[in-house]
Amino acid sequence: MTVTLVLVIAMAVLFSCGVYLLLERSLTRMLLGFLLLGNALNLLLLTMSGAAGDPPIGKTADGITDPLPQAFALTAIVITFAVSAFLLALIHRSWRLSRADEVEVDEADVAIRTDRQDPADDDPELAEDDSPRRHDPKSPEDADDPHETTPHATAPHATAPHETESRPRT
């Protein structure tokens, strides 16, 4: 196996373990998952930068290396450290307040999720597709449709008797 293949396998294992730990309810495991993702990202930057000693521009090496992946890796390390410090402060504060390391289920989020029974509530296009087709005389496909039988032939100010009786009063 080549060095690049070993790095790719290690990167894939770190990414998968990091995502698995991020999906846990324990804040400490979330922090560990974030740290694993940060290390996997550094390996990704290292493997994508190419072979060591290759020039960024040109054909001869002359001892030139590309500084951009190194700058990206350093930036990723700093960002991972800062977010990890923030997460560690959140974990410490949560432990001091509730003596628990678990993320609790938010009852308001559960109520919102259970209230949404109809997918048409979220997407207005679905609501239009599910409704019966209405006649629009201005649209080109409804302008001269001889097979269309809708009550649009009546005067606009006249209403059918069944519409006025079945409509609830407000």
CSV table of N, CA and C in Angstrom, one decimal:
chain,number,residue,atom,x,y,z
A,1,MET,N,0.8,-1.2,0.0
A,1,MET,CA,0.0,0.0,0.0
A,1,MET,C,0.9,1.2,0.0
A,2,THR,N,0.4,2.2,-0.7
A,2,THR,CA,1.2,3.5,-0.7
A,2,THR,C,0.8,4.3,0.4
A,3,VAL,N,1.6,5.4,0.7
A,3,VAL,CA,1.4,6.3,1.8
A,3,VAL,C,0.1,7.0,1.6
A,4,THR,N,-0.2,7.4,0.4
A,4,THR,CA,-1.5,8.1,0.1
A,4,THR,C,-2.7,7.3,0.4
A,5,LEU,N,-2.6,6.0,0.1
A,5,LEU,CA,-3.8,5.1,0.3
A,5,LEU,C,-4.0,4.9,1.8
A,6,VAL,N,-2.9,4.8,2.6
A,6,VAL,CA,-3.0,4.7,4.0
A,6,VAL,C,-3.6,6.0,4.6
A,7,LEU,N,-3.2,7.1,4.1
A,7,LEU,CA,-3.8,8.4,4.6
A,7,LEU,C,-5.3,8.5,4.3
A,8,VAL,N,-5.6,8.1,3.1
A,8,VAL,CA,-7.0,8.1,2.7
A,8,VAL,C,-7.9,7.2,3.6
A,9,ILE,N,-7.4,6.0,3.9
A,9,ILE,CA,-8.1,5.1,4.7
A,9,ILE,C,-8.2,5.6,6.1
A,10,ALA,N,-7.1,6.2,6.6
A,10,ALA,CA,-7.1,6.8,8.0
A,10,ALA,C,-8.1,8.0,8.0
A,11,MET,N,-8.1,8.8,6.9
A,11,MET,CA,-9.0,9.9,6.9
A,11,MET,C,-10.5,9.4,6.9
A,12,ALA,N,-10.8,8.4,6.1
A,12,ALA,CA,-12.2,7.9,6.1
A,12,ALA,C,-12.6,7.3,7.4
A,13,VAL,N,-11.7,6.6,8.1
A,13,VAL,CA,-12.0,6.1,9.4
A,13,VAL,C,-12.3,7.3,10.4
A,14,LEU,N,-11.4,8.3,10.4
A,14,LEU,CA,-11.6,9.4,11.2
A,14,LEU,C,-12.9,10.2,10.9
A,15,PHE,N,-13.2,10.4,9.7
A,15,PHE,CA,-14.5,11.0,9.3
A,15,PHE,C,-15.7,10.2,9.8
A,16,SER,N,-15.7,8.9,9.6
A,16,SER,CA,-16.8,8.1,10.0
A,16,SER,C,-17.0,8.1,11.5
A,17,CYS,N,-15.9,7.9,12.2
A,17,CYS,CA,-16.0,7.9,13.7
A,17,CYS,C,-16.4,9.3,14.2
A,18,GLY,N,-15.9,10.3,13.6
A,18,GLY,CA,-16.3,11.7,14.0
A,18,GLY,C,-17.8,12.0,13.8
A,19,VAL,N,-18.3,11.6,12.7
A,19,VAL,CA,-19.7,11.8,12.4
A,19,VAL,C,-20.6,10.9,13.4
A,20,TYR,N,-20.1,9.7,13.6
A,20,TYR,CA,-20.8,8.8,14.6
A,20,TYR,C,-20.9,9.5,16.0
A,21,LEU,N,-19.7,10.0,16.4
A,21,LEU,CA,-19.7,10.6,17.7
A,21,LEU,C,-20.5,11.9,17.8
A,22,LEU,N,-20.5,12.7,16.7
A,22,LEU,CA,-21.3,13.9,16.7
A,22,LEU,C,-22.8,13.6,16.8
A,23,LEU,N,-23.3,12.5,16.4
A,23,LEU,CA,-24.7,12.2,16.4
A,23,LEU,C,-25.1,11.6,17.8
A,24,GLU,N,-24.2,11.5,18.7
A,24,GLU,CA,-24.5,11.0,20.1
A,24,GLU,C,-25.2,12.2,20.9
A,25,ARG,N,-25.8,11.9,22.0
A,25,ARG,CA,-26.4,12.9,22.8
A,25,ARG,C,-25.5,13.4,23.9
A,26,SER,N,-24.4,12.8,24.1
A,26,SER,CA,-23.4,13.2,25.1
A,26,SER,C,-22.6,14.3,24.6
A,27,LEU,N,-22.5,15.4,25.3
A,27,LEU,CA,-21.7,16.6,24.9
A,27,LEU,C,-20.2,16.2,24.8
A,28,THR,N,-19.7,15.4,25.7
A,28,THR,CA,-18.3,15.0,25.6
A,28,THR,C,-18.0,14.2,24.3
A,29,ARG,N,-18.9,13.3,24.0
A,29,ARG,CA,-18.7,12.6,22.7
A,29,ARG,C,-18.8,13.5,21.5
A,30,MET,N,-19.7,14.5,21.6
A,30,MET,CA,-19.8,15.4,20.5
A,30,MET,C,-18.4,16.2,20.3
A,31,LEU,N,-17.8,16.5,21.5
A,31,LEU,CA,-16.5,17.2,21.4
A,31,LEU,C,-15.5,16.3,20.8
A,32,LEU,N,-15.5,15.0,21.2
A,32,LEU,CA,-14.5,14.1,20.6
A,32,LEU,C,-14.7,13.9,19.1
A,33,GLY,N,-16.0,13.8,18.7
A,33,GLY,CA,-16.3,13.7,17.3
A,33,GLY,C,-15.9,14.9,16.5
A,34,PHE,N,-16.0,16.1,17.1
A,34,PHE,CA,-15.6,17.3,16.4
A,34,PHE,C,-14.0,17.3,16.3
A,35,LEU,N,-13.3,16.8,17.3
A,35,LEU,CA,-11.9,16.8,17.2
A,35,LEU,C,-11.4,15.8,16.2
A,36,LEU,N,-12.1,14.6,16.1
A,36,LEU,CA,-11.8,13.6,15.0
A,36,LEU,C,-12.1,14.2,13.6
A,37,LEU,N,-13.2,15.0,13.5
A,37,LEU,CA,-13.4,15.6,12.2
A,37,LEU,C,-12.4,16.6,11.8
A,38,GLY,N,-11.9,17.4,12.8
A,38,GLY,CA,-10.8,18.3,12.6
A,38,GLY,C,-9.5,17.6,12.1
A,39,ASN,N,-9.2,16.5,12.7
A,39,ASN,CA,-8.0,15.8,12.3
A,39,ASN,C,-8.2,15.1,10.9
A,40,ALA,N,-9.4,14.7,10.7
A,40,ALA,CA,-9.7,14.1,9.3
A,40,ALA,C,-9.6,15.2,8.3
A,41,LEU,N,-10.0,16.4,8.6
A,41,LEU,CA,-9.9,17.5,7.6
A,41,LEU,C,-8.4,17.8,7.4
A,42,ASN,N,-7.6,17.8,8.4
A,42,ASN,CA,-6.2,18.0,8.2
A,42,ASN,C,-5.5,17.0,7.3
A,43,LEU,N,-5.9,15.7,7.5
A,43,LEU,CA,-5.4,14.6,6.6
A,43,LEU,C,-5.9,14.8,5.2
A,44,LEU,N,-7.2,15.3,5.0
A,44,LEU,CA,-7.7,15.6,3.7
A,44,LEU,C,-6.8,16.7,3.0
A,45,LEU,N,-6.5,17.7,3.7
A,45,LEU,CA,-5.7,18.8,3.2
A,45,LEU,C,-4.3,18.3,2.8
A,46,LEU,N,-3.8,17.4,3.7
A,46,LEU,CA,-2.5,16.8,3.4
A,46,LEU,C,-2.4,15.9,2.2
A,47,THR,N,-3.5,15.1,2.0
A,47,THR,CA,-3.5,14.2,0.9
A,47,THR,C,-3.8,14.9,-0.4
A,48,MET,N,-4.6,16.0,-0.4
A,48,MET,CA,-5.0,16.7,-1.6
A,48,MET,C,-3.9,17.7,-2.0
A,49,SER,N,-2.9,17.9,-1.2
A,49,SER,CA,-1.9,18.9,-1.6
A,49,SER,C,-0.9,18.3,-2.6
A,50,GLY,N,-0.9,17.0,-2.7
A,50,GLY,CA,0.0,16.3,-3.7
A,50,GLY,C,1.3,15.9,-3.0
A,51,ALA,N,2.2,15.4,-3.8
A,51,ALA,CA,3.5,14.9,-3.3
A,51,ALA,C,4.4,16.0,-2.8
A,52,ALA,N,5.1,15.7,-1.8
A,52,ALA,CA,6.0,16.7,-1.2
A,52,ALA,C,7.1,17.1,-2.2
A,53,GLY,N,7.4,18.4,-2.3
A,53,GLY,CA,8.5,18.8,-3.1
A,53,GLY,C,8.0,19.2,-4.5
A,54,ASP,N,6.8,18.9,-4.9
A,54,ASP,CA,6.3,19.4,-6.2
A,54,ASP,C,6.0,20.9,-6.2
A,55,PRO,N,6.4,21.5,-7.3
A,55,PRO,CA,6.2,23.0,-7.3
A,55,PRO,C,4.8,23.3,-7.6
A,56,PRO,N,4.3,24.5,-7.1
A,56,PRO,CA,3.0,24.9,-7.3
A,56,PRO,C,2.8,25.3,-8.8
A,57,ILE,N,3.8,25.9,-9.4
A,57,ILE,CA,3.8,26.3,-10.8
A,57,ILE,C,5.1,25.9,-11.5
A,58,GLY,N,5.0,25.3,-12.6
A,58,GLY,CA,6.3,24.9,-13.3
A,58,GLY,C,6.4,23.4,-13.3
A,59,LYS,N,7.6,23.0,-13.9
A,59,LYS,CA,7.8,21.6,-14.1
A,59,LYS,C,9.0,21.1,-13.2
A,60,THR,N,9.9,22.0,-12.8
A,60,THR,CA,11.0,21.5,-12.0
A,60,THR,C,10.8,21.8,-10.5
A,61,ALA,N,11.3,20.9,-9.7
A,61,ALA,CA,11.0,21.0,-8.3
A,61,ALA,C,11.9,22.1,-7.6
A,62,ASP,N,13.2,22.0,-7.7
A,62,ASP,CA,14.1,23.0,-7.2
A,62,ASP,C,13.8,23.3,-5.7
A,63,GLY,N,13.3,22.3,-5.0
A,63,GLY,CA,13.1,22.4,-3.5
A,63,GLY,C,11.9,23.3,-3.2
A,64,ILE,N,11.0,23.6,-4.1
A,64,ILE,CA,9.8,24.4,-3.8
A,64,ILE,C,8.7,23.5,-3.4
A,65,THR,N,8.0,23.9,-2.3
A,65,THR,CA,6.8,23.2,-1.9
A,65,THR,C,5.6,24.2,-1.9
A,66,ASP,N,4.4,23.7,-2.1
A,66,ASP,CA,3.3,24.6,-2.1
A,66,ASP,C,2.9,25.0,-0.7
A,67,PRO,N,2.9,26.3,-0.4
A,67,PRO,CA,2.6,26.7,1.0
A,67,PRO,C,1.1,26.8,1.3
A,68,LEU,N,0.2,26.7,0.2
A,68,LEU,CA,-1.2,26.9,0.5
A,68,LEU,C,-1.8,25.8,1.3
A,69,PRO,N,-1.5,24.5,1.0
A,69,PRO,CA,-2.1,23.5,1.9
A,69,PRO,C,-1.6,23.6,3.3
A,70,GLN,N,-0.4,24.0,3.5
A,70,GLN,CA,0.1,24.2,4.9
A,70,GLN,C,-0.6,25.3,5.6
A,71,ALA,N,-0.9,26.4,4.8
A,71,ALA,CA,-1.7,27.5,5.4
A,71,ALA,C,-3.1,27.1,5.8
A,72,PHE,N,-3.7,26.3,4.9
A,72,PHE,CA,-5.1,25.7,5.1
A,72,PHE,C,-5.1,24.8,6.4
A,73,ALA,N,-4.1,24.0,6.5
A,73,ALA,CA,-4.0,23.1,7.6
A,73,ALA,C,-3.8,23.8,8.9
A,74,LEU,N,-3.0,24.9,8.9
A,74,LEU,CA,-2.8,25.7,10.1
A,74,LEU,C,-4.0,26.4,10.5
A,75,THR,N,-4.7,26.9,9.5
A,75,THR,CA,-6.0,27.6,9.7
A,75,THR,C,-7.0,26.6,10.3
A,76,ALA,N,-7.1,25.4,9.8
A,76,ALA,CA,-8.0,24.4,10.3
A,76,ALA,C,-7.7,24.0,11.7
A,77,ILE,N,-6.4,23.9,12.0
A,77,ILE,CA,-6.0,23.6,13.4
A,77,ILE,C,-6.4,24.7,14.4
A,78,VAL,N,-6.2,25.9,14.0
A,78,VAL,CA,-6.6,27.0,14.8
A,78,VAL,C,-8.2,27.1,15.0
A,79,ILE,N,-8.9,26.9,14.0
A,79,ILE,CA,-10.4,26.9,14.1
A,79,ILE,C,-10.9,25.7,14.9
A,80,THR,N,-10.3,24.5,14.7
A,80,THR,CA,-10.7,23.4,15.5
A,80,THR,C,-10.4,23.6,17.0
A,81,PHE,N,-9.2,24.2,17.3
A,81,PHE,CA,-8.9,24.5,18.7
A,81,PHE,C,-9.9,25.5,19.3
A,82,ALA,N,-10.2,26.5,18.5
A,82,ALA,CA,-11.1,27.6,19.1
A,82,ALA,C,-12.5,27.0,19.3
A,83,VAL,N,-13.0,26.2,18.4
A,83,VAL,CA,-14.4,25.6,18.5
A,83,VAL,C,-14.4,24.6,19.6
A,84,SER,N,-13.3,23.9,19.8
A,84,SER,CA,-13.2,22.9,20.8
A,84,SER,C,-13.1,23.5,22.2
A,85,ALA,N,-12.5,24.7,22.3
A,85,ALA,CA,-12.5,25.4,23.6
A,85,ALA,C,-13.8,25.9,23.9
A,86,PHE,N,-14.6,26.4,22.9
A,86,PHE,CA,-15.9,26.8,23.1
A,86,PHE,C,-16.8,25.7,23.6
A,87,LEU,N,-16.7,24.5,22.9
A,87,LEU,CA,-17.5,23.4,23.3
A,87,LEU,C,-17.2,22.9,24.6
A,88,LEU,N,-15.9,22.9,25.0
A,88,LEU,CA,-15.5,22.5,26.3
A,88,LEU,C,-16.1,23.5,27.4
A,89,ALA,N,-16.2,24.8,27.1
A,89,ALA,CA,-16.8,25.7,28.0
A,89,ALA,C,-18.3,25.4,28.1
A,90,LEU,N,-18.9,25.1,27.0
A,90,LEU,CA,-20.4,24.7,27.1
A,90,LEU,C,-20.6,23.4,27.9
A,91,ILE,N,-19.7,22.5,27.7
A,91,ILE,CA,-19.9,21.2,28.5
A,91,ILE,C,-19.7,21.5,30.0
A,92,HIS,N,-18.7,22.3,30.3
A,92,HIS,CA,-18.4,22.6,31.7
A,92,HIS,C,-19.6,23.4,32.3
A,93,ARG,N,-20.2,24.3,31.6
A,93,ARG,CA,-21.3,25.1,32.1
A,93,ARG,C,-22.5,24.2,32.3
A,94,SER,N,-22.7,23.3,31.3
A,94,SER,CA,-23.9,22.4,31.4
A,94,SER,C,-23.7,21.4,32.6
A,95,TRP,N,-22.5,21.0,32.8
A,95,TRP,CA,-22.2,20.1,34.0
A,95,TRP,C,-22.4,20.8,35.3
A,96,ARG,N,-22.0,22.1,35.4
A,96,ARG,CA,-22.2,22.9,36.6
A,96,ARG,C,-23.6,23.2,36.9
A,97,LEU,N,-24.4,23.4,35.8
A,97,LEU,CA,-25.8,23.8,36.1
A,97,LEU,C,-26.7,22.5,36.3
A,98,SER,N,-26.5,21.5,35.6
A,98,SER,CA,-27.5,20.4,35.7
A,98,SER,C,-26.9,19.1,36.1
A,99,ARG,N,-25.6,19.0,36.2
A,99,ARG,CA,-24.9,17.8,36.5
A,99,ARG,C,-25.2,16.7,35.5
A,100,ALA,N,-25.4,17.1,34.3
A,100,ALA,CA,-25.7,16.1,33.2
A,100,ALA,C,-24.9,16.5,32.0
A,101,ASP,N,-24.5,15.4,31.3
A,101,ASP,CA,-23.7,15.6,30.1
A,101,ASP,C,-24.5,15.3,28.8
A,102,GLU,N,-25.8,15.0,29.0
A,102,GLU,CA,-26.7,14.6,27.9
A,102,GLU,C,-27.4,15.9,27.4
A,103,VAL,N,-27.7,15.9,26.1
A,103,VAL,CA,-28.5,16.9,25.5
A,103,VAL,C,-29.9,16.4,25.6
A,104,GLU,N,-30.8,17.2,26.2
A,104,GLU,CA,-32.2,16.8,26.4
A,104,GLU,C,-33.0,17.1,25.2
A,105,VAL,N,-34.2,16.4,25.1
A,105,VAL,CA,-35.1,16.6,24.0
A,105,VAL,C,-35.9,17.9,24.3
A,106,ASP,N,-36.0,18.8,23.4
A,106,ASP,CA,-36.7,20.0,23.5
A,106,ASP,C,-38.2,19.8,23.2
A,107,GLU,N,-39.0,20.0,24.2
A,107,GLU,CA,-40.4,19.7,24.1
A,107,GLU,C,-41.1,20.6,23.0
A,108,ALA,N,-40.6,21.8,22.8
A,108,ALA,CA,-41.2,22.7,21.8
A,108,ALA,C,-40.9,22.2,20.4
A,109,ASP,N,-39.7,21.6,20.2
A,109,ASP,CA,-39.4,21.0,18.9
A,109,ASP,C,-40.2,19.8,18.6
A,110,VAL,N,-40.4,19.0,19.7
A,110,VAL,CA,-41.3,17.8,19.5
A,110,VAL,C,-42.7,18.2,19.1
A,111,ALA,N,-43.2,19.3,19.8
A,111,ALA,CA,-44.6,19.7,19.5
A,111,ALA,C,-44.7,20.2,18.1
A,112,ILE,N,-43.7,20.9,17.6
A,112,ILE,CA,-43.7,21.4,16.2
A,112,ILE,C,-43.7,20.3,15.2
A,113,ARG,N,-42.8,19.3,15.5
A,113,ARG,CA,-42.7,18.1,14.7
A,113,ARG,C,-44.0,17.3,14.6
A,114,THR,N,-44.7,17.2,15.7
A,114,THR,CA,-46.0,16.4,15.7
A,114,THR,C,-47.1,17.3,15.1
A,115,ASP,N,-47.1,18.6,15.1
A,115,ASP,CA,-48.1,19.4,14.5
A,115,ASP,C,-48.1,19.4,13.0
A,116,ARG,N,-47.0,19.1,12.4
A,116,ARG,CA,-46.8,19.1,11.0
A,116,ARG,C,-47.2,17.7,10.5
A,117,GLN,N,-48.5,17.5,10.2
A,117,GLN,CA,-48.9,16.2,9.7
A,117,GLN,C,-49.0,16.2,8.2
A,118,ASP,N,-49.3,17.3,7.6
A,118,ASP,CA,-49.5,17.4,6.2
A,118,ASP,C,-48.3,18.0,5.5
A,119,PRO,N,-47.7,17.4,4.6
A,119,PRO,CA,-46.5,18.0,3.9
A,119,PRO,C,-46.8,19.2,3.1
A,120,ALA,N,-48.1,19.4,2.8
A,120,ALA,CA,-48.5,20.6,2.0
A,120,ALA,C,-48.4,21.8,2.8
A,121,ASP,N,-48.4,21.7,4.2
A,121,ASP,CA,-48.3,22.9,5.0
A,121,ASP,C,-46.9,23.5,4.8
A,122,ASP,N,-45.9,22.7,4.6
A,122,ASP,CA,-44.5,23.2,4.4
A,122,ASP,C,-44.2,23.8,3.1
A,123,ASP,N,-44.8,23.2,2.0
A,123,ASP,CA,-44.5,23.5,0.6
A,123,ASP,C,-45.7,24.0,-0.1
A,124,PRO,N,-45.8,25.3,-0.4
A,124,PRO,CA,-47.0,25.8,-1.1
A,124,PRO,C,-47.2,25.2,-2.5
A,125,GLU,N,-46.1,24.7,-3.1
A,125,GLU,CA,-46.3,24.1,-4.4
A,125,GLU,C,-47.0,22.7,-4.3
A,126,LEU,N,-46.8,22.0,-3.2
A,126,LEU,CA,-47.5,20.8,-3.0
A,126,LEU,C,-49.0,21.1,-2.8
A,127,ALA,N,-49.3,22.2,-2.1
A,127,ALA,CA,-50.7,22.5,-1.8
A,127,ALA,C,-51.4,22.8,-3.1
A,128,GLU,N,-50.7,23.5,-4.0
A,128,GLU,CA,-51.3,23.8,-5.3
A,128,GLU,C,-51.5,22.6,-6.2
A,129,ASP,N,-50.6,21.6,-6.1
A,129,ASP,CA,-50.7,20.4,-6.9
A,129,ASP,C,-51.8,19.5,-6.4
A,130,ASP,N,-52.1,19.5,-5.1
A,130,ASP,CA,-53.1,18.7,-4.5
A,130,ASP,C,-54.5,19.2,-4.7
A,131,SER,N,-54.6,20.5,-4.9
A,131,SER,CA,-55.9,21.2,-5.0
A,131,SER,C,-56.5,20.9,-6.4
A,132,PRO,N,-57.8,20.9,-6.5
A,132,PRO,CA,-58.4,20.7,-7.9
A,132,PRO,C,-58.0,21.8,-8.8
A,133,ARG,N,-57.9,21.5,-10.1
A,133,ARG,CA,-57.5,22.5,-11.1
A,133,ARG,C,-58.5,23.5,-11.3
A,134,ARG,N,-58.1,24.8,-11.2
A,134,ARG,CA,-59.0,25.9,-11.4
A,134,ARG,C,-58.8,26.5,-12.8
A,135,HIS,N,-59.8,27.0,-13.4
A,135,HIS,CA,-59.8,27.6,-14.7
A,135,HIS,C,-59.2,29.0,-14.6
A,136,ASP,N,-58.2,29.3,-15.3
A,136,ASP,CA,-57.6,30.6,-15.4
A,136,ASP,C,-57.7,31.1,-16.9
A,137,PRO,N,-58.6,32.0,-17.2
A,137,PRO,CA,-58.8,32.4,-18.6
A,137,PRO,C,-57.6,33.1,-19.2
A,138,LYS,N,-56.7,33.6,-18.3
A,138,LYS,CA,-55.5,34.4,-18.8
A,138,LYS,C,-54.4,33.4,-19.2
A,139,SER,N,-54.4,32.2,-18.6
A,139,SER,CA,-53.3,31.3,-18.9
A,139,SER,C,-53.5,30.7,-20.3
A,140,PRO,N,-52.4,30.5,-21.1
A,140,PRO,CA,-52.5,30.0,-22.5
A,140,PRO,C,-53.0,28.7,-22.6
A,141,GLU,N,-52.8,27.8,-21.6
A,141,GLU,CA,-53.3,26.4,-21.8
A,141,GLU,C,-54.8,26.3,-21.5
A,142,ASP,N,-55.4,27.3,-20.8
A,142,ASP,CA,-56.9,27.3,-20.5
A,142,ASP,C,-57.6,28.3,-21.4
A,143,ALA,N,-57.0,29.0,-22.3
A,143,ALA,CA,-57.7,30.0,-23.1
A,143,ALA,C,-58.7,29.4,-24.0
A,144,ASP,N,-58.4,28.4,-24.7
A,144,ASP,CA,-59.3,27.9,-25.7
A,144,ASP,C,-59.5,26.3,-25.5
A,145,ASP,N,-59.8,25.9,-24.3
A,145,ASP,CA,-59.9,24.5,-24.1
A,145,ASP,C,-61.4,24.1,-24.2
A,146,PRO,N,-61.8,23.4,-25.3
A,146,PRO,CA,-63.2,23.1,-25.5
A,146,PRO,C,-63.7,22.0,-24.6
A,147,HIS,N,-62.8,21.2,-24.0
A,147,HIS,CA,-63.2,20.1,-23.1
A,147,HIS,C,-63.4,20.6,-21.7
A,148,GLU,N,-63.0,21.8,-21.4
A,148,GLU,CA,-63.1,22.3,-20.0
A,148,GLU,C,-64.5,22.6,-19.6
A,149,THR,N,-65.0,22.0,-18.6
A,149,THR,CA,-66.4,22.2,-18.1
A,149,THR,C,-66.3,22.7,-16.7
A,150,THR,N,-66.2,24.0,-16.5
A,150,THR,CA,-66.1,24.6,-15.2
A,150,THR,C,-67.2,25.6,-15.1
A,151,PRO,N,-67.6,26.0,-13.9
A,151,PRO,CA,-68.7,27.0,-13.7
A,151,PRO,C,-68.2,28.4,-14.1
A,152,HIS,N,-67.2,28.6,-14.9
A,152,HIS,CA,-66.8,29.9,-15.2
A,152,HIS,C,-67.7,30.6,-16.2
A,153,ALA,N,-68.6,29.9,-16.8
A,153,ALA,CA,-69.5,30.5,-17.8
A,153,ALA,C,-70.5,31.5,-17.1
A,154,THR,N,-70.8,31.3,-15.8
A,154,THR,CA,-71.7,32.2,-15.2
A,154,THR,C,-71.1,33.6,-14.9
A,155,ALA,N,-71.9,34.5,-14.6
A,155,ALA,CA,-71.4,35.9,-14.4
A,155,ALA,C,-70.6,35.9,-13.1
A,156,PRO,N,-69.6,36.8,-13.1
A,156,PRO,CA,-68.7,36.8,-11.9
A,156,PRO,C,-69.4,37.3,-10.7
A,157,HIS,N,-70.5,38.1,-10.8
A,157,HIS,CA,-71.2,38.6,-9.6
A,157,HIS,C,-72.2,37.6,-9.1
A,158,ALA,N,-72.6,36.7,-9.9
A,158,ALA,CA,-73.6,35.7,-9.5
A,158,ALA,C,-73.0,34.6,-8.8
A,159,THR,N,-73.6,34.1,-7.7
A,159,THR,CA,-73.1,33.0,-7.0
A,159,THR,C,-74.1,31.9,-7.0
A,160,ALA,N,-73.7,30.7,-7.0
A,160,ALA,CA,-74.6,29.5,-6.9
A,160,ALA,C,-75.2,29.5,-5.6
A,161,PRO,N,-76.5,29.0,-5.5
A,161,PRO,CA,-77.1,28.9,-4.2
A,161,PRO,C,-76.4,28.0,-3.2
A,162,HIS,N,-75.8,26.9,-3.7
A,162,HIS,CA,-75.2,26.0,-2.8
A,162,HIS,C,-73.9,26.6,-2.2
A,163,GLU,N,-73.3,27.6,-2.8
A,163,GLU,CA,-72.1,28.2,-2.3
A,163,GLU,C,-72.4,29.1,-1.1
A,164,THR,N,-73.5,29.8,-1.2
A,164,THR,CA,-73.8,30.8,-0.1
A,164,THR,C,-74.4,30.0,1.1
A,165,GLU,N,-75.0,28.9,0.9
A,165,GLU,CA,-75.6,28.1,2.1
A,165,GLU,C,-74.5,27.3,2.8
A,166,SER,N,-73.5,26.8,2.1
A,166,SER,CA,-72.5,25.9,2.8
A,166,SER,C,-71.4,26.7,3.4
A,167,ARG,N,-71.3,28.0,3.1
A,167,ARG,CA,-70.2,28.8,3.6
A,167,ARG,C,-70.4,29.1,5.0
A,168,PRO,N,-69.5,28.9,6.0
A,168,PRO,CA,-69.8,29.2,7.4
A,168,PRO,C,-69.7,30.7,7.5
A,169,ARG,N,-70.4,31.2,8.4
A,169,ARG,CA,-70.4,32.7,8.7
A,169,ARG,C,-69.4,33.0,9.8
A,170,THR,N,-68.7,34.1,9.5
A,170,THR,CA,-67.6,34.5,10.5
A,170,THR,C,-68.0,35.7,11.3
